[in-house]
Coordinates of C-alpha atoms and ligand atoms in Angstrom, one line a residue:
M1 CA 36.4 80.5 100.3
R2 CA 37.4 84.1 100.1
L3 CA 38.7 84.0 103.7
F4 CA 41.0 81.1 102.8
F5 CA 42.2 83.1 99.9
V6 CA 43.1 86.1 102.1
K7 CA 44.8 83.9 104.6
D8 CA 46.9 82.1 101.9
F9 CA 47.8 85.5 100.5
L10 CA 48.9 86.8 103.9
D11 CA 50.9 83.6 104.5
L12 CA 52.6 84.3 101.2
V13 CA 53.5 87.9 102.0
F14 CA 54.1 87.4 105.7
P15 CA 55.2 83.8 106.1
R16 CA 54.9 82.4 109.6
N17 CA 58.0 80.4 110.5
C18 CA 59.1 78.6 113.5
L19 CA 61.3 81.0 115.6
L20 CA 63.8 78.2 116.3
C21 CA 64.2 76.1 113.1
G22 CA 62.6 78.4 110.5
R23 CA 60.3 75.8 109.1
S24 CA 57.0 77.2 108.0
L25 CA 54.2 76.8 110.5
Y26 CA 50.9 74.9 110.2
D27 CA 47.7 76.8 111.0
H28 CA 47.5 75.3 114.5
E29 CA 51.1 76.2 115.4
N30 CA 52.1 79.6 116.8
N31 CA 55.7 80.9 117.2
L32 CA 57.2 77.4 117.4
C33 CA 56.7 74.2 115.4
T34 CA 55.6 71.0 117.2
I35 CA 59.0 69.4 116.8
C36 CA 60.9 72.3 118.4
K37 CA 58.3 72.5 121.1
G38 CA 58.8 68.9 121.9
T39 CA 62.6 69.3 122.1
L40 CA 62.7 72.4 124.4
P41 CA 65.1 71.9 127.3
V42 CA 62.3 71.7 129.9
T43 CA 63.5 71.5 133.5
S44 CA 62.1 69.4 136.4
Y45 CA 62.3 72.2 139.0
H46 CA 58.6 71.9 139.5
L47 CA 59.3 68.5 141.1
R48 CA 61.8 69.9 143.6
P49 CA 60.8 73.6 143.9
V50 CA 62.3 74.2 147.4
D51 CA 65.4 72.1 147.0
N52 CA 67.4 72.7 143.8
D53 CA 70.4 74.6 142.5
L54 CA 68.4 77.8 141.9
C55 CA 67.3 77.8 145.6
D56 CA 71.0 77.5 146.5
K57 CA 71.7 80.5 144.3
V58 CA 69.3 82.8 146.1
K59 CA 70.2 81.6 149.6
G60 CA 71.4 84.6 151.7
L61 CA 70.0 87.1 149.2
S62 CA 66.3 86.7 150.0
T63 CA 63.9 84.4 152.0
V64 CA 61.9 83.2 149.0
G65 CA 60.1 79.9 149.0
M66 CA 60.1 78.0 145.7
V67 CA 62.4 78.8 142.8
M68 CA 61.6 77.3 139.4
A69 CA 62.5 77.9 135.7
Y70 CA 60.8 76.5 132.7
L71 CA 63.9 76.0 130.5
K72 CA 67.5 75.1 131.2
F73 CA 69.6 78.0 130.0
T74 CA 72.6 77.0 127.9
K75 CA 74.8 79.4 126.0
G76 CA 74.0 79.1 122.3
G77 CA 71.2 76.7 123.0
N78 CA 67.5 77.0 122.2
S79 CA 66.6 78.7 125.4
Q80 CA 69.1 81.5 124.7
K81 CA 67.8 81.8 121.1
L82 CA 64.3 82.2 122.5
L83 CA 65.3 84.8 125.0
H84 CA 67.0 86.7 122.2
Q85 CA 63.8 86.6 120.1
L86 CA 61.9 88.1 123.1
K87 CA 64.4 90.9 123.7
Y88 CA 65.4 92.0 120.3
R89 CA 62.9 90.6 117.7
N90 CA 59.6 92.1 119.0
K91 CA 58.0 88.8 120.0
P92 CA 55.7 89.4 122.9
Q93 CA 53.4 86.6 121.8
L94 CA 56.3 84.1 122.2
A95 CA 56.8 85.1 125.8
K96 CA 53.1 84.7 126.4
E97 CA 53.0 81.3 124.8
L98 CA 56.0 80.1 126.9
G99 CA 54.1 81.3 129.9
S100 CA 51.0 79.4 129.0
M101 CA 53.1 76.2 128.3
Y102 CA 54.8 76.4 131.6
G103 CA 51.5 77.3 133.3
K104 CA 50.0 74.1 132.0
I105 CA 52.8 72.0 133.5
L106 CA 52.5 73.9 136.9
N107 CA 48.7 73.3 136.7
E108 CA 49.2 69.6 136.2
N109 CA 51.6 69.4 139.1
G110 CA 49.3 70.8 141.8
F111 CA 50.2 74.6 141.6
A112 CA 46.8 75.7 140.5
N113 CA 45.6 77.5 143.7
Y114 CA 49.0 78.2 145.2
W115 CA 49.3 81.9 144.6
D116 CA 47.1 85.0 145.0
V117 CA 48.8 87.1 142.3
I118 CA 51.5 87.2 139.7
I119 CA 53.9 90.1 139.7
P120 CA 56.5 90.6 136.9
V121 CA 59.9 92.2 137.4
P122 CA 59.5 95.6 135.9
L123 CA 61.6 96.6 132.9
H124 CA 63.7 99.8 132.9
P125 CA 61.3 102.4 131.5
L126 CA 63.7 103.3 128.7
K127 CA 64.1 99.7 127.7
Q128 CA 60.3 99.1 127.8
S129 CA 59.6 102.1 125.6
R130 CA 62.3 100.9 123.1
R131 CA 61.0 97.3 123.1
G132 CA 57.3 98.2 123.3
Y133 CA 56.6 95.5 125.9
N134 CA 58.0 93.8 129.0
Q135 CA 58.7 90.2 128.2
S136 CA 58.5 89.2 131.8
E137 CA 55.0 90.6 132.0
Q138 CA 54.0 88.8 128.8
F139 CA 55.4 85.5 130.2
G140 CA 53.4 86.3 133.4
L141 CA 50.2 86.9 131.3
G142 CA 50.6 83.4 129.8
L143 CA 51.0 81.9 133.3
S144 CA 48.1 83.9 134.5
E145 CA 45.7 82.5 131.9
A146 CA 46.9 78.9 132.4
L147 CA 46.7 79.2 136.2
S148 CA 43.6 81.4 136.4
L149 CA 45.5 84.0 138.4
K150 CA 45.5 87.7 138.1
L151 CA 48.6 89.6 137.1
E152 CA 49.5 92.9 138.6
N153 CA 52.3 95.3 137.8
G154 CA 52.9 95.7 141.5
L155 CA 56.5 96.8 141.2
Q156 CA 58.2 99.7 139.5
R157 CA 61.8 100.8 139.0
G158 CA 62.8 103.5 141.5
K159 CA 62.8 107.1 140.6
F160 CA 65.9 109.2 140.5
T161 CA 66.7 110.5 144.0
E162 CA 68.6 113.7 144.8
T163 CA 71.9 111.9 145.2
Q164 CA 71.4 109.9 142.0
T165 CA 71.0 113.1 139.9
Q166 CA 74.5 114.1 140.9
K167 CA 76.0 110.9 139.5
S168 CA 76.9 110.2 136.0
R169 CA 74.2 108.8 133.7
L170 CA 75.9 105.4 133.5
Q171 CA 76.1 105.2 137.3
R172 CA 72.4 106.1 137.6
M173 CA 71.4 103.4 135.1
D174 CA 73.5 101.0 137.1
N175 CA 71.9 102.2 140.3
M176 CA 68.4 102.0 139.1
D177 CA 68.8 98.4 138.1
D178 CA 68.7 97.5 141.8
V179 CA 66.1 100.0 142.9
F180 CA 62.5 98.7 143.0
E181 CA 59.5 100.0 144.8
I182 CA 55.9 99.1 145.2
S183 CA 53.4 100.7 142.8
N184 CA 51.1 102.9 144.8
Y185 CA 47.8 101.1 144.2
N186 CA 49.0 97.7 145.4
N187 CA 48.1 96.0 148.6
L188 CA 50.3 93.0 149.3
S189 CA 49.4 92.3 152.8
G190 CA 49.2 88.6 153.5
K191 CA 49.4 87.6 149.8
S192 CA 51.3 84.7 148.2
I193 CA 53.1 86.1 145.3
L194 CA 54.5 84.5 142.2
L195 CA 57.3 86.8 141.0
V196 CA 58.3 86.3 137.4
D197 CA 61.2 87.3 135.2
D198 CA 62.6 86.2 131.8
V199 CA 66.0 84.8 133.0
M200 CA 67.8 84.1 136.2
T201 CA 71.5 84.6 136.2
T202 CA 72.8 85.7 139.6
G203 CA 69.3 86.0 141.0
A204 CA 70.2 89.5 142.4
T205 CA 67.4 91.3 140.5
L206 CA 64.7 88.8 141.5
C207 CA 65.8 88.8 145.1
A208 CA 65.9 92.7 145.2
C209 CA 62.3 92.6 144.0
A210 CA 61.3 89.8 146.4
N211 CA 62.7 91.7 149.3
V212 CA 60.6 94.8 148.5
L213 CA 57.5 92.6 148.3
L214 CA 58.3 90.9 151.6
A215 CA 59.1 94.1 153.3
N216 CA 55.7 95.4 152.2
G217 CA 53.6 92.7 153.8
A218 CA 53.7 89.8 151.3
K219 CA 53.2 86.5 153.1
N220 CA 55.5 84.6 150.8
V221 CA 57.2 85.1 147.4
D222 CA 58.1 82.3 144.9
L223 CA 60.2 82.8 141.8
V224 CA 59.6 81.5 138.3
T225 CA 61.6 82.4 135.2
I226 CA 61.5 81.4 131.5
A227 CA 65.1 80.2 131.7
A228 CA 67.9 79.7 134.3
G229 CA 71.0 77.8 134.8
G230 CA 74.5 78.0 133.3
Ligands
LIG1 ZN1 60.9 74.4 114.7

């Protein structure tokens, strides 16, 4: 009885609302209400993972295998609203829930034992310390639970080099965006890797990461993002 009282009180002070429509959430709902969950623009990339417009996008940039995204990205649409919540509204648990929802779909479509490890695209260290978390890692953690796969932070943003220190700060930031390296502890040899990120626009970042993994012995790399398209 007392516990219920405390919970009611907390709900009153810190109301839990759907992050898309704002309606107050039932006890069994997290982040999104059931109606909004049911109307998410879920793609069917998992049905054509090696032959779709995202594969066309990365052609020539990297020799990745499958390319999939959970949601169709549309400007001003629900997927963009969700990405905004992840980036600017301190919602790591939303990224994780999206990962577990997509992981469930992948599981049901035969991807359960496909990969050895999930690796997220690392965030720029400055961005990560400002945000407090890497949304791609959180998305990966949700996938990792649903697919019973381990997640490793196997990549890191490259450190400043001698030549980079002579450039302007802006140039360096720009440069670092495309510089990725393997974290020391990681052994990728012969592994099938699921590389995850929040959104795929040009695919350049994902491909830069995939190329580092492939150059360091990964058997194959597949890409999954929360949203893509446009
Ligand atoms: Zn809602």
